[in-house]
mmCIF file of C-alpha atoms in Angstrom:
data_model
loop_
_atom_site.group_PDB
_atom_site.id
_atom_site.type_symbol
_atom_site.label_atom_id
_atom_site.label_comp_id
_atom_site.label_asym_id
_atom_site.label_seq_id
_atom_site.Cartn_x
_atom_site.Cartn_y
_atom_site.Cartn_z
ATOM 1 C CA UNK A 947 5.709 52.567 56.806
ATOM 2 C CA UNK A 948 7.901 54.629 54.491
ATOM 3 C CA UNK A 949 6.745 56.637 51.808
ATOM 4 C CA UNK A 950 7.274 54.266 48.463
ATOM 5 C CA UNK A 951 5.014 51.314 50.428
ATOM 6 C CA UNK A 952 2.322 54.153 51.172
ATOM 7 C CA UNK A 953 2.513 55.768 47.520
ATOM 8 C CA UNK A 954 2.382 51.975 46.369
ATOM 9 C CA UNK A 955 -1.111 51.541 48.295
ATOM 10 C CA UNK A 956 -2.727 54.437 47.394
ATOM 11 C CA UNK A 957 -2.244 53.771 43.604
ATOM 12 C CA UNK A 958 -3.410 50.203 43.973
ATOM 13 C CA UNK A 959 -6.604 51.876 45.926
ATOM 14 C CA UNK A 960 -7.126 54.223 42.928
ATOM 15 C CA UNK A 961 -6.977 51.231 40.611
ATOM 16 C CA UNK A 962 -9.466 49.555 42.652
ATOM 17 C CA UNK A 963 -12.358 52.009 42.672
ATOM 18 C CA UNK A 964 -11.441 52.750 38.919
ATOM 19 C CA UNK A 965 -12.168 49.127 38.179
ATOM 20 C CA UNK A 966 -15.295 48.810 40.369
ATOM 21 C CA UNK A 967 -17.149 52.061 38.771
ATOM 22 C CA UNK A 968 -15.958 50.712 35.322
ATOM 23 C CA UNK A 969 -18.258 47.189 35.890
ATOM 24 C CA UNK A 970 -21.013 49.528 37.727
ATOM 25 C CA UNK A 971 -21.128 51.292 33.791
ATOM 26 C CA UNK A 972 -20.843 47.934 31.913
ATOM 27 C CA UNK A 973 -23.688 46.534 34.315
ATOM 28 C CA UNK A 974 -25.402 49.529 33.733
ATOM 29 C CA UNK A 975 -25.593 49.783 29.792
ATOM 30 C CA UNK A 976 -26.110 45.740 29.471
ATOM 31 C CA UNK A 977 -29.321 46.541 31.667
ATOM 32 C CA UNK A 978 -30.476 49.558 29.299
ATOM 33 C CA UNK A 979 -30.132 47.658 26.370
ATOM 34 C CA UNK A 980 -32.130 44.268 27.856
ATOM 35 C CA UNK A 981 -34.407 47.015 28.756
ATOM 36 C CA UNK A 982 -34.576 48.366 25.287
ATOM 37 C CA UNK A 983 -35.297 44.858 23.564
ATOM 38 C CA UNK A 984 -37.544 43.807 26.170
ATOM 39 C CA UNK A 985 -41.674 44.252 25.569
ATOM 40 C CA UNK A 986 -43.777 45.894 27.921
ATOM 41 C CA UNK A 987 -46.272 43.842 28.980
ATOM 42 C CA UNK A 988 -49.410 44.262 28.025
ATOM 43 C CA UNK A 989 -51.029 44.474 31.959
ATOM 44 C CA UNK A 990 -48.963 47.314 32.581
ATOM 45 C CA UNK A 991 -49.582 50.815 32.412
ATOM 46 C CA UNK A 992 -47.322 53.320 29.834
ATOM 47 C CA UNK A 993 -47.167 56.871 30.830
ATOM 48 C CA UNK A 994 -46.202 59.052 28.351
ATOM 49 C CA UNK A 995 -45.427 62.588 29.811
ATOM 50 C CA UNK A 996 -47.349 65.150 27.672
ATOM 51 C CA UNK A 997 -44.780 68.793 26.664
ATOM 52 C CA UNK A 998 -44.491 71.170 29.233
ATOM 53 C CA UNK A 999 -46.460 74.148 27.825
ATOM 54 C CA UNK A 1000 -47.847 77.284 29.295
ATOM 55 C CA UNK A 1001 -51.168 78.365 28.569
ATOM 56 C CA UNK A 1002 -52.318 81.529 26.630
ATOM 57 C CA UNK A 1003 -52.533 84.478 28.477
ATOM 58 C CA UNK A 1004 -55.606 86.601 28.378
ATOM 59 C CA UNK A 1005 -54.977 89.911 27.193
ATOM 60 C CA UNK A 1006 -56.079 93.225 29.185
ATOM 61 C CA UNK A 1007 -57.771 95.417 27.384
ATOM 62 C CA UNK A 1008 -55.205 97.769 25.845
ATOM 63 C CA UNK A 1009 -52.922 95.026 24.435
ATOM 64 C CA UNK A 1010 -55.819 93.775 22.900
ATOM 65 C CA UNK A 1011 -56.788 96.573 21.230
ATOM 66 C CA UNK A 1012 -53.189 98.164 20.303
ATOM 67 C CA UNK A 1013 -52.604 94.155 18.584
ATOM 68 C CA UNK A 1014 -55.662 94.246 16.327
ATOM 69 C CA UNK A 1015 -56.158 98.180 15.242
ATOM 70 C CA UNK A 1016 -53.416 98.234 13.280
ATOM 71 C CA UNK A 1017 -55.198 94.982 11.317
ATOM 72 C CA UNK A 1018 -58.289 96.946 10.415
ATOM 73 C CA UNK A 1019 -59.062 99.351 8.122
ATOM 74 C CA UNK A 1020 -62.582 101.946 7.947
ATOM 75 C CA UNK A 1021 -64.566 101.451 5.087
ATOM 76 C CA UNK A 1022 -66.671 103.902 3.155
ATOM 77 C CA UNK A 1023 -69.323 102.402 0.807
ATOM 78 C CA UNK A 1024 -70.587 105.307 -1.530
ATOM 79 C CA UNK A 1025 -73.787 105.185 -3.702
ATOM 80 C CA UNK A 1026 -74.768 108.372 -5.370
ATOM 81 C CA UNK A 1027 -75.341 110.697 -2.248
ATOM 82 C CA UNK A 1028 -75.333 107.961 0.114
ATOM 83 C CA UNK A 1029 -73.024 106.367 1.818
ATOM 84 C CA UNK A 1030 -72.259 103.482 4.027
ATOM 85 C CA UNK A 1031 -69.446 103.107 6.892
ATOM 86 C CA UNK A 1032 -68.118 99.627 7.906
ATOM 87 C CA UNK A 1033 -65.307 97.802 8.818
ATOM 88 C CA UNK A 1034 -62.378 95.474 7.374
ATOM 89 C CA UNK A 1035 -60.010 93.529 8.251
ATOM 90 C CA UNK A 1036 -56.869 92.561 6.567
ATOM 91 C CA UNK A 1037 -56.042 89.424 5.971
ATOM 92 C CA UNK A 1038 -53.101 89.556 4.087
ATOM 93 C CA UNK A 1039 -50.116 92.429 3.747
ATOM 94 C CA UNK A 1040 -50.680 93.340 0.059
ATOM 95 C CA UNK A 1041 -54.256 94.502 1.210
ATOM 96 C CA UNK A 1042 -56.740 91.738 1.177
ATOM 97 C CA UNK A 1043 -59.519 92.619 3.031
ATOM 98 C CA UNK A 1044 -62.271 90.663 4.685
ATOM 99 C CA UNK A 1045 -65.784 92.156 5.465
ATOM 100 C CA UNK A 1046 -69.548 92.178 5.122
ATOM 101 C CA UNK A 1047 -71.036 92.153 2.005
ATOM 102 C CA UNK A 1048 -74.148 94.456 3.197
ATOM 103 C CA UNK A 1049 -71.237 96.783 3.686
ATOM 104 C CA UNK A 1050 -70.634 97.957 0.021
ATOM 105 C CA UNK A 1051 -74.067 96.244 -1.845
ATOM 106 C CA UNK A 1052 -74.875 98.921 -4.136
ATOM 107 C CA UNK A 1053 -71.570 100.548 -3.994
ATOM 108 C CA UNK A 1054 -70.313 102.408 -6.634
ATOM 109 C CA UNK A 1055 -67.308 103.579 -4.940
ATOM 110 C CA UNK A 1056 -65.247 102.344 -1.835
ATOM 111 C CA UNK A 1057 -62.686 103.756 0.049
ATOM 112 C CA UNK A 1058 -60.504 102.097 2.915
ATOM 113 C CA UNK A 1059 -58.341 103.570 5.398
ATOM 114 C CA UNK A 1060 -55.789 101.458 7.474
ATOM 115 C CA UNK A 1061 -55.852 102.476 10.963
ATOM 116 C CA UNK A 1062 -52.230 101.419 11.276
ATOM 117 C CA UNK A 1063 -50.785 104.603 9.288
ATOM 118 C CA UNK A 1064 -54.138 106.273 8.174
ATOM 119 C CA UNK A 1065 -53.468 105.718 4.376
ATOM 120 C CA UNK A 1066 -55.929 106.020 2.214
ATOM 121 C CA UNK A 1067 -56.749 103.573 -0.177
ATOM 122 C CA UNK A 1068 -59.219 102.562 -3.304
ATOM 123 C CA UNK A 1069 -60.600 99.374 -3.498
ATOM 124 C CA UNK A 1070 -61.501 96.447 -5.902
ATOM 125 C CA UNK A 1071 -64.080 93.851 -4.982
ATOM 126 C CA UNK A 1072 -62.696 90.666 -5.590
ATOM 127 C CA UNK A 1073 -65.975 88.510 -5.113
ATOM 128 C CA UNK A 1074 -68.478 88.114 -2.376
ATOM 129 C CA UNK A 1075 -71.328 85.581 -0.807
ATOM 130 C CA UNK A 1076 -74.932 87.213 -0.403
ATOM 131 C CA UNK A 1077 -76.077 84.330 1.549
ATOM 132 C CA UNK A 1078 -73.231 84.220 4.041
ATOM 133 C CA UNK A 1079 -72.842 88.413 4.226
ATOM 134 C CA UNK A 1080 -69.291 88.116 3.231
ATOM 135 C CA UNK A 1081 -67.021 90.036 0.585
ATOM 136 C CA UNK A 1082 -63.416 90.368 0.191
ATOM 137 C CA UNK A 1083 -62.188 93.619 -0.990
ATOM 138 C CA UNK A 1084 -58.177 94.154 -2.919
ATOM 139 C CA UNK A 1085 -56.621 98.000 -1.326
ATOM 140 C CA UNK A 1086 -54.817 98.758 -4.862
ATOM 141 C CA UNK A 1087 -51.303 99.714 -4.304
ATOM 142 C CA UNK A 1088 -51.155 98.116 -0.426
ATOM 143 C CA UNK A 1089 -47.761 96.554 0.810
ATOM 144 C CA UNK A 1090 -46.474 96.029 3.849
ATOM 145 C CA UNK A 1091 -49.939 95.706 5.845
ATOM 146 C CA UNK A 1092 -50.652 94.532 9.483
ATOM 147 C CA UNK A 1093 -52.662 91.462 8.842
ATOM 148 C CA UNK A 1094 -54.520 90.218 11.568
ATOM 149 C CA UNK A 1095 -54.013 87.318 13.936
ATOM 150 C CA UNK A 1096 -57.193 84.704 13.330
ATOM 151 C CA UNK A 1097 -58.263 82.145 15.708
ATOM 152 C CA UNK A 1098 -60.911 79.420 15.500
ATOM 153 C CA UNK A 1099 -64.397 79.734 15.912
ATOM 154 C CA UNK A 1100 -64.766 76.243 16.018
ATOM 155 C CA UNK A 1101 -63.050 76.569 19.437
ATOM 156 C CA UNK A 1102 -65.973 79.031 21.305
ATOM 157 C CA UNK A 1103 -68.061 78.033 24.364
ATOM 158 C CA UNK A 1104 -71.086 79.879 25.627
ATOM 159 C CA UNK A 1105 -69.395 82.189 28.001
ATOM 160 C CA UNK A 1106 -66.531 83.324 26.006
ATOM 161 C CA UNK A 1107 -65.632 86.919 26.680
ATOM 162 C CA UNK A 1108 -65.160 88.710 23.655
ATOM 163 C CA UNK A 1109 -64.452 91.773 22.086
ATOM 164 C CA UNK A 1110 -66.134 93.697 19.028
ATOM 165 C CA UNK A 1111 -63.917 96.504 17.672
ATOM 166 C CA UNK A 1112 -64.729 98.220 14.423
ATOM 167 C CA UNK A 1113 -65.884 102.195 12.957
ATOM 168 C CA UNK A 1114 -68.520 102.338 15.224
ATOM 169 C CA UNK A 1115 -71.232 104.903 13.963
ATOM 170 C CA UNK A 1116 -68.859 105.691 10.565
ATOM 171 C CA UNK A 1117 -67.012 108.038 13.027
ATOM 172 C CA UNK A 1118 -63.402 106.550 11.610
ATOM 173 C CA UNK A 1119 -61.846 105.429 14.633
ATOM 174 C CA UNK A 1120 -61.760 102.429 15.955
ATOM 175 C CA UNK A 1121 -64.189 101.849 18.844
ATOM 176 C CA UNK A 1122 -64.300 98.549 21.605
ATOM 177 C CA UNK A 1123 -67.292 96.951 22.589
ATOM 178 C CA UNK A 1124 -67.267 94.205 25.133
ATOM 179 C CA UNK A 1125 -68.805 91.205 25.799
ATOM 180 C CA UNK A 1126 -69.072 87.220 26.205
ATOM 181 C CA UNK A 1127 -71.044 84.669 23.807
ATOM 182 C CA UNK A 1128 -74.372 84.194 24.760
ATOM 183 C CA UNK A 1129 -75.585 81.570 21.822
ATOM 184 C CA UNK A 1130 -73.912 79.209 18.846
ATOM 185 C CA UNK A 1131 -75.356 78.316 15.403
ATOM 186 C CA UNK A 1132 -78.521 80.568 15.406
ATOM 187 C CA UNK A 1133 -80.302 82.274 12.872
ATOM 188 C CA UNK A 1134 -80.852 85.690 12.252
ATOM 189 C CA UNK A 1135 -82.748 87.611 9.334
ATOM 190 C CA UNK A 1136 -81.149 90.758 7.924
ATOM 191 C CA UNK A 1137 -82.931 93.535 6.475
ATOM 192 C CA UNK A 1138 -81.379 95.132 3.763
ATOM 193 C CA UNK A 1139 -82.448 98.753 4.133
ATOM 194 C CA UNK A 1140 -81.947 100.142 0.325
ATOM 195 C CA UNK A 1141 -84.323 97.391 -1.125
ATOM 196 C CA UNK A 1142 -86.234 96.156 1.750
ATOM 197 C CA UNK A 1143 -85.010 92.636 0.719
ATOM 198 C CA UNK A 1144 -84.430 90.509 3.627
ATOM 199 C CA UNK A 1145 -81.473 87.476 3.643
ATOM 200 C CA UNK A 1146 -81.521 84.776 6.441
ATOM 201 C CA UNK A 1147 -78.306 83.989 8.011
ATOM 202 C CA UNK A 1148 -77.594 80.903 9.757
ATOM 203 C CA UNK A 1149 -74.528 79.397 12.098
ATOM 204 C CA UNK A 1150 -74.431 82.787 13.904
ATOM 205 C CA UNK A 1151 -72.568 83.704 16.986
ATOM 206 C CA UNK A 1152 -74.505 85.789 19.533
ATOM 207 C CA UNK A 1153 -72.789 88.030 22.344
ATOM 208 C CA UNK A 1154 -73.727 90.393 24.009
ATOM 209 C CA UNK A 1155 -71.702 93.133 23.242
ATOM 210 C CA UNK A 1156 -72.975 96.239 21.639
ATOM 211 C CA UNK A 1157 -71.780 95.826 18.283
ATOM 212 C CA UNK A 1158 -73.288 99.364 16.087
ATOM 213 C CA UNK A 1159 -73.654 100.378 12.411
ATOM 214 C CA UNK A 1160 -70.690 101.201 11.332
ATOM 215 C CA UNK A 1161 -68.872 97.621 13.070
ATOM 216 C CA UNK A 1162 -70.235 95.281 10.488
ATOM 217 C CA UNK A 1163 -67.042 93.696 8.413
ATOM 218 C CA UNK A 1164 -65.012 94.259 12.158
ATOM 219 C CA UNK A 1165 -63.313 92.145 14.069
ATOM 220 C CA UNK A 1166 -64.540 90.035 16.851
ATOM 221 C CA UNK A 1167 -62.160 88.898 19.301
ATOM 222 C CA UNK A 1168 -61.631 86.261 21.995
ATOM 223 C CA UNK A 1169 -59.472 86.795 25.420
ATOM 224 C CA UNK A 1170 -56.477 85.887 23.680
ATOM 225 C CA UNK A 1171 -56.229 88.713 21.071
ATOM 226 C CA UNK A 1172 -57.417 86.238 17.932
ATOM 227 C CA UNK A 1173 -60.544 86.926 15.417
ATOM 228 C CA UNK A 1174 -63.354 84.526 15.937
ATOM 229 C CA UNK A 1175 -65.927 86.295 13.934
ATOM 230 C CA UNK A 1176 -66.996 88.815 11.728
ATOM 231 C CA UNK A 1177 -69.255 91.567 13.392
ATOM 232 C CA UNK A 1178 -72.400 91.167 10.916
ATOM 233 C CA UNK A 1179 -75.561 92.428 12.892
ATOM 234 C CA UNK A 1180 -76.888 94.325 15.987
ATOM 235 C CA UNK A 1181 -79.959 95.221 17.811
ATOM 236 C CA UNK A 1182 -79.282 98.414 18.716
ATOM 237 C CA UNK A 1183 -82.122 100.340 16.994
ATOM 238 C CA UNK A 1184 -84.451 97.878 18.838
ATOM 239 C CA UNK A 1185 -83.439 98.929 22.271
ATOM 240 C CA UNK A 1186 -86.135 99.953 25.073
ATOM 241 C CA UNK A 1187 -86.564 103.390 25.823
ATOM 242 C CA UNK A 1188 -84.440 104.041 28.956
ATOM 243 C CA UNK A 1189 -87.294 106.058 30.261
ATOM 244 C CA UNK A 1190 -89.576 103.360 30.043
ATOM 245 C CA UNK A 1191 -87.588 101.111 31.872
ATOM 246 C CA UNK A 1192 -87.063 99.315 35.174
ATOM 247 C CA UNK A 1193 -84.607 101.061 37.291
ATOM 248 C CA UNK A 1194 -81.721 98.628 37.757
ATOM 249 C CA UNK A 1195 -83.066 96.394 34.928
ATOM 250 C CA UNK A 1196 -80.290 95.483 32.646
ATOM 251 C CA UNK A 1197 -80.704 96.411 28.464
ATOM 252 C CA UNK A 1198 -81.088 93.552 26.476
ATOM 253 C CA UNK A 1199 -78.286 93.546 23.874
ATOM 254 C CA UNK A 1200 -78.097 90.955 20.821
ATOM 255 C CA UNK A 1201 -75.349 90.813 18.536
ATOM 256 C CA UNK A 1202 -74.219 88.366 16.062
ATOM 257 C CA UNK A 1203 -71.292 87.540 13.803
ATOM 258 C CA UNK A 1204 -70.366 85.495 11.017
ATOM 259 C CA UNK A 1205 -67.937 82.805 12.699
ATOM 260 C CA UNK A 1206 -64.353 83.163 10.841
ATOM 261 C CA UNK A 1207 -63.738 79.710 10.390
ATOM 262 C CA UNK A 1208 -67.126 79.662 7.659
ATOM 263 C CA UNK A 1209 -65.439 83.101 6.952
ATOM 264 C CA UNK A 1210 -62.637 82.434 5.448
ATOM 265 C CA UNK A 1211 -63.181 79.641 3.773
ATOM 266 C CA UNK A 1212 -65.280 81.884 1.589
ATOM 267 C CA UNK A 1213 -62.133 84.363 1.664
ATOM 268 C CA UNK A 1214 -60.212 81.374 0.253
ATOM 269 C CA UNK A 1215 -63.049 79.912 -2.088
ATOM 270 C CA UNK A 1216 -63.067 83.581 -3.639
ATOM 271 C CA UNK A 1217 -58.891 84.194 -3.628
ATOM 272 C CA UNK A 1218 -58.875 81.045 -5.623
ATOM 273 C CA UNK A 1219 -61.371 82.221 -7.903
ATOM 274 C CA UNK A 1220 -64.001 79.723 -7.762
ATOM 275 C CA UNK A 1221 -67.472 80.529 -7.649
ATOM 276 C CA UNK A 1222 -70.161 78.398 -6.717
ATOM 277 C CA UNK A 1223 -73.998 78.680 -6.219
ATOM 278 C CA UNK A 1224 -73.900 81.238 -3.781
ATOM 279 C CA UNK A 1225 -70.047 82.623 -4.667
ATOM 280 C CA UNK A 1226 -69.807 85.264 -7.458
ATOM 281 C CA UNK A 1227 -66.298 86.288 -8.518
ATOM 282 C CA UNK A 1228 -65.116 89.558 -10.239
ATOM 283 C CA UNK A 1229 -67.424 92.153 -12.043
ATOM 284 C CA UNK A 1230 -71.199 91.902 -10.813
ATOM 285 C CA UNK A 1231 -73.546 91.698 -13.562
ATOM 286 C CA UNK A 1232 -76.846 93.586 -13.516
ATOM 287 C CA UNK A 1233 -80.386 93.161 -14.603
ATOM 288 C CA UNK A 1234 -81.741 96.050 -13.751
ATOM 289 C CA UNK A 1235 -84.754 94.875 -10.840
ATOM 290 C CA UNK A 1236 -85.310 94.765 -7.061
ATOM 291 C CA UNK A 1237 -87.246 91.897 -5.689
ATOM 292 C CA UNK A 1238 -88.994 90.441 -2.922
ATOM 293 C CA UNK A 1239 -91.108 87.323 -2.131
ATOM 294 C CA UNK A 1240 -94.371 86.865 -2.861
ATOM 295 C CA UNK A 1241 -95.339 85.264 0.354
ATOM 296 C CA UNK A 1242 -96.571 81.729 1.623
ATOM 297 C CA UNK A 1243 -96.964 79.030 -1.210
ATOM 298 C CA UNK A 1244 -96.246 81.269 -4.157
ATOM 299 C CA UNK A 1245 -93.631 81.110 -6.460
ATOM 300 C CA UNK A 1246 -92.275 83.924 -8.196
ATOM 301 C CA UNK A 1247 -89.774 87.077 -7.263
ATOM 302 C CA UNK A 1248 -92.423 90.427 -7.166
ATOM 303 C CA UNK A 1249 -90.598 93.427 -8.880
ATOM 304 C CA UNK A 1250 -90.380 96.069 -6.397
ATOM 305 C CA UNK A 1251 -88.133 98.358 -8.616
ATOM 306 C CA UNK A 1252 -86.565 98.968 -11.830
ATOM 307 C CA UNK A 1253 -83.562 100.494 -12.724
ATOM 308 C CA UNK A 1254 -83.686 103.457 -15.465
ATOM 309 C CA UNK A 1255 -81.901 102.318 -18.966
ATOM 310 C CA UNK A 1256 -81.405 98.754 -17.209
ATOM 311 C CA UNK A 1257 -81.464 95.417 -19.111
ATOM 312 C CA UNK A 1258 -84.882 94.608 -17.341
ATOM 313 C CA UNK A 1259 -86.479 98.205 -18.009
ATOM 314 C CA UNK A 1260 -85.298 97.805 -21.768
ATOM 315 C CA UNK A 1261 -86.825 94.464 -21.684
ATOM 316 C CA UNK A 1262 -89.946 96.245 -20.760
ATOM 317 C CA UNK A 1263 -90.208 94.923 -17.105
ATOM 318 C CA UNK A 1264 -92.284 97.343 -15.051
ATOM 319 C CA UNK A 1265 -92.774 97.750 -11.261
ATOM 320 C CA UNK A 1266 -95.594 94.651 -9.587
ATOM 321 C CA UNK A 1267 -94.217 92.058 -12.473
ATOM 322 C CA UNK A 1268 -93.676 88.663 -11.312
ATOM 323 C CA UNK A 1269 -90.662 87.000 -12.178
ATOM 324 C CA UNK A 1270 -90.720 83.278 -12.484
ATOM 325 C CA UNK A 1271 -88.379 81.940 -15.207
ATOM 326 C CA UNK A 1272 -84.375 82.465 -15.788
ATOM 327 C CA UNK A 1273 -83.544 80.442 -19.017
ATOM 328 C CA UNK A 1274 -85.141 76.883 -18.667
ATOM 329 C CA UNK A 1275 -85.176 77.302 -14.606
ATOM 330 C CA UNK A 1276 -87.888 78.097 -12.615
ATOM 331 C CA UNK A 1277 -87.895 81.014 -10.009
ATOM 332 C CA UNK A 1278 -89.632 80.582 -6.758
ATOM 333 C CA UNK A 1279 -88.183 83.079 -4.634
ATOM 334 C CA UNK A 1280 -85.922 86.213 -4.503
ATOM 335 C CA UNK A 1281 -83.652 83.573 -3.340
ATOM 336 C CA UNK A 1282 -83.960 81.776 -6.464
ATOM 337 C CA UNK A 1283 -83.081 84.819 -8.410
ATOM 338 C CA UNK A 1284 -80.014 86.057 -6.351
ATOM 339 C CA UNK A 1285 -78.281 82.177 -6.886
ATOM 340 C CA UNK A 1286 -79.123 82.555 -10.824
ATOM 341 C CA UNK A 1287 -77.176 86.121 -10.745
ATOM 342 C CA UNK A 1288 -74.384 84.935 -9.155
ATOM 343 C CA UNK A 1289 -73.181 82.503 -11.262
ATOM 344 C CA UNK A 1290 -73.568 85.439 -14.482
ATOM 345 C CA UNK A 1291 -71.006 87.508 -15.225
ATOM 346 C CA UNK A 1292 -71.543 91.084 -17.308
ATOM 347 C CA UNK A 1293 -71.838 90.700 -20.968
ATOM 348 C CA UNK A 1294 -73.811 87.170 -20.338
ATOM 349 C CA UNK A 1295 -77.374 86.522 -22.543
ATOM 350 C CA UNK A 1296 -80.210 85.400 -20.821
ATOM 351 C CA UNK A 1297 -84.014 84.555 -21.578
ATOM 352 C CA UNK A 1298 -86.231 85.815 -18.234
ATOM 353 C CA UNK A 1299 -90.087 85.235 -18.595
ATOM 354 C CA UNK A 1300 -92.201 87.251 -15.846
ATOM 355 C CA UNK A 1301 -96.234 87.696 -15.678
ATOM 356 C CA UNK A 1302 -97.561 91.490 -16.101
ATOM 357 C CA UNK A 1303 -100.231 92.796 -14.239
ATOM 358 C CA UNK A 1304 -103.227 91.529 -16.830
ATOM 359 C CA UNK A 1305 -101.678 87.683 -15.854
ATOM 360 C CA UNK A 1306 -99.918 87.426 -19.577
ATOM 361 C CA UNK A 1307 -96.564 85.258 -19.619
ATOM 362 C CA UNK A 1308 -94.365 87.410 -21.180
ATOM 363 C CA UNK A 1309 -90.591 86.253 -22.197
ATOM 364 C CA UNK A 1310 -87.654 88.475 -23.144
ATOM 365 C CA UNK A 1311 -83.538 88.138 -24.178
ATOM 366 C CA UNK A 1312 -81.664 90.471 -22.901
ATOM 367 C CA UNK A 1313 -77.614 90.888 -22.081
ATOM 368 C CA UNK A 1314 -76.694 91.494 -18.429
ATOM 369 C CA UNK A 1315 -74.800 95.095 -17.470
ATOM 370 C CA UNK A 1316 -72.079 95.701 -15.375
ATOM 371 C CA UNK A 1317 -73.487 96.668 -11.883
ATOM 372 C CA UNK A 1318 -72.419 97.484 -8.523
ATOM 373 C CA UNK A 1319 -71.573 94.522 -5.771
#
């Protein structure tokens, strides 16, 4: 065979196979797009694969705690000679800060420092929940803040490790305290240890970590490095005496925390400025009294203190009064009391009407002050 009939039958060969993969294409699109335009029917089974994604990773210890120290800052809640430490944590980089309200009640003065540079930093309060233990505070002059990374509490299971970090003991620096959740949703009752008044909280997270004075307003944490909670309340002065104790048996340790997710939406409620029953925004307005309850089926809020040159003491309210009236509505309870004052602002005129010690009903109008949170 010489070379033109071979160069002849390999280029008829090429043709060939060009024209064969050419209908395996054609057959191959027609079938994509009966495919396309066909239904399913209904008796068979669609799979849809779900995204490929890798689950968090659990932090160690030290990444934990070098990602949410720089998102705190110390507080110092000053009244007269006394002071309180606590805990914040920022929630946005111009210096809004989350944290108990038990923290600075009564404060005339507070001061923040940001662990993530150690500036130092006065403070506005901004508004604030009684009921719920929650505040948020404004650093004046803040830019440029670590804010911290929040999760959902909605998302906890008994078990959960977590991680409590915060000024433990007012000693400024920021201290770990480990544990997992031991309870969801219960109640706890605070005592507030200037007035004695007590405040129930509710919706709680319990763990078991050691959570001190000093924490309350901190963060707590999950594995993964994200807030869950706000570290409102130990046990710590309730403790056993370690010499009275079983060797080996393990100290009993409950915690609790507001969870963030009921957090925050107060944070929000008060950025937005809008105050509710329970909410108070801006300037806190003072009448002048401390009060408790009076006990089982009695209504009224007992005066267990009056403030010198306050609106109440002015009014003539004295120490063992009984106050059961604001305007036309009835006070039953310290509670009662606390929800009227929180919708006042300084500068507002109100009628309260109290009984004295000899039983007399006794009404008086009087202009609320400008107090302390």
């Amino acid at each position: 065979m010489d070379s033109s009939t071979r160069a002849r039958r390999g280029s008829s060969c090429r043709l060939l196979r060009a024209m064969l993969l050419l209908v395996a294409v054609v057959a191959l699109l027609l079938a994509g797009n009966r495919l396309a335009h066909e239904p399913v029917p209904s008796d068979v089974p669609v799979t849809v694969a779900a995204p490929q994604t890798s689950p968090p990773v659990p932090l160690d210890p030290a990444t934990l705690e070098a990602t949410l120290i720089p998102s705190i800052v110390t507080l110092t809640a000053s009244a007269g000679p006394l002071t309180t430490a606590g805990t914040g944590i920022v929630l946005s980089a111009d210096g809004l800060v989350l944290t108990n309200h038990h923290v600075i009640d009564g404060a005339t003065d507070v001061d923040a420092v940001t662990l993530a540079t150690g500036a130092d930093y006065d403070t506005e309060v901004l508004g604030y929940d009684r009921f719920r233990d929650v505040a948020v505070l404004r650093l004046i002059g803040a830019d440029s803040l670590p804010v911290a990374p929040l999760g959902r509490s909605a998302d906890l299971a008994l078990r959960d490790p977590v991680t409590a970090i915060g000024n433990a003991d007012g000693r400024g620096v920021a201290v770990s305290a480990r544990g997992v959740v031991t309870a969801l949703n219960e109640s706890v009752v605070a005592r507030n240890s200037s007035d004695g008044s007590r405040n129930r909280l509710t919706g709680m997270i319990e763990v078991d970590a050691d959570i001190r004075p000093g924490d309350s307003g901190g963060p707590l944490v999950n594995a993964y490095g994200l807030v869950v909670g706000v570290s409102t309340a130990g046990n710590t002065g309730m403790r056993p005496d370690p010499s009275e104790q079983a060797a080996g048996e393990p100290v009993p340790i409950e915690s609790y925390a507001v969870p963030i997710d009921d957090a925050v939406a107060i944070a929000d409620q008060i950025r937005g400025g809008r105050g509710s029953e329970t909410v108070h925004i801006g300037p806190t307005p003072l009448l002048g009294v401390a009060v408790t309850d009076l006990g089982q089926d009695q209504a009224g809020a007992r005066v267990v203190a009056v403030g010198a040159g306050s609106p109440a003491e002015q009014a003539g309210v004295v120490h063992g009064d009984v106050i059961v009236s604001w305007n036309d509505t009835p006070i039953r309870s310290q509670s009662d009391l606390t929800v009227e004052m929180a919708r006042r602002q300084p500068g507002d005129r109100v009628e309260i009407g109290w009984i004295d010690a000899a039983g007399t009903r006794r009404t008086a109008s009087l202009v609320l002050a400008t107090g302390t949170p």
